Coordinates of C-alpha atoms in Angstrom, one line a residue:
M11 CA 53.6 58.4 -8.7
T12 CA 55.1 60.6 -11.3
N13 CA 58.1 62.9 -11.3
E14 CA 56.1 65.9 -12.6
E15 CA 56.1 69.1 -10.5
P16 CA 52.6 70.2 -9.3
G17 CA 51.3 73.2 -11.4
R18 CA 53.8 72.6 -14.2
R19 CA 51.6 70.2 -16.1
G20 CA 51.2 71.3 -19.9
T21 CA 53.0 74.6 -19.5
V22 CA 55.4 75.6 -22.2
A23 CA 58.3 78.0 -21.5
P24 CA 58.2 81.4 -23.1
S25 CA 61.5 80.8 -24.8
T26 CA 60.0 77.8 -26.5
W27 CA 57.2 79.9 -28.0
V28 CA 59.7 82.5 -29.2
G29 CA 61.8 79.8 -30.8
L30 CA 58.7 78.5 -32.6
A31 CA 57.7 81.8 -33.7
L32 CA 61.2 82.5 -35.2
A33 CA 61.2 79.1 -36.9
V34 CA 57.9 79.8 -38.5
L35 CA 59.0 83.3 -39.6
A36 CA 62.2 81.8 -41.1
I37 CA 60.1 79.2 -43.1
V38 CA 57.8 81.9 -44.4
F39 CA 60.8 84.1 -45.3
V40 CA 62.4 81.2 -47.2
L41 CA 59.2 80.4 -49.1
Q42 CA 58.6 84.1 -50.1
N43 CA 62.3 84.7 -51.2
Q44 CA 63.1 82.0 -53.6
G45 CA 64.1 84.3 -56.4
R46 CA 67.6 84.3 -57.7
V47 CA 69.9 87.2 -57.2
T48 CA 73.4 87.8 -58.7
I49 CA 76.2 88.8 -56.3
Q50 CA 79.3 90.3 -57.7
L51 CA 82.5 90.4 -55.4
L52 CA 85.7 91.6 -57.0
W53 CA 86.1 89.3 -59.9
M54 CA 83.6 86.7 -59.0
R55 CA 79.8 86.6 -60.0
V56 CA 77.6 84.1 -58.3
G57 CA 73.8 83.5 -58.6
A58 CA 71.9 82.1 -55.7
P59 CA 68.5 82.4 -54.0
M60 CA 68.1 85.5 -52.0
W61 CA 67.4 83.5 -48.8
L62 CA 70.7 81.6 -49.1
V63 CA 72.7 84.7 -49.6
L64 CA 71.2 86.4 -46.6
L65 CA 71.7 83.2 -44.5
I66 CA 75.5 83.2 -45.5
L67 CA 75.7 86.9 -44.7
F68 CA 74.1 86.3 -41.4
L69 CA 76.6 83.4 -40.6
V70 CA 79.5 85.6 -41.7
G71 CA 78.3 88.4 -39.3
W72 CA 77.7 85.9 -36.5
A73 CA 81.2 84.5 -36.9
V74 CA 82.8 88.0 -36.9
G75 CA 80.9 89.1 -33.8
A76 CA 81.9 85.8 -32.1
L77 CA 85.7 86.4 -32.9
V78 CA 85.6 90.1 -31.8
R79 CA 83.8 89.1 -28.5
R80 CA 86.3 86.3 -27.8
R81 CA 89.2 88.7 -28.5
R82 CA 87.8 91.3 -26.0
R83 CA 87.6 88.7 -23.2
R84 CA 91.2 87.8 -23.4

């Protein structure tokens, strides 16, 4: 006897497929955008791969969104 539910054998949840597709797209994006860009902010000038700059900007945006959302809930 197994603990598997009948009819659920070998199925993959749609959220898993979406996650895999996004991971593949992220890998393709990184591989295609390895060129260096120069960012200047106030007095600082930094050179980094474009994918890294976009990742940092995404994380900053996510953090700002989380902070604003948290503040609204209180």
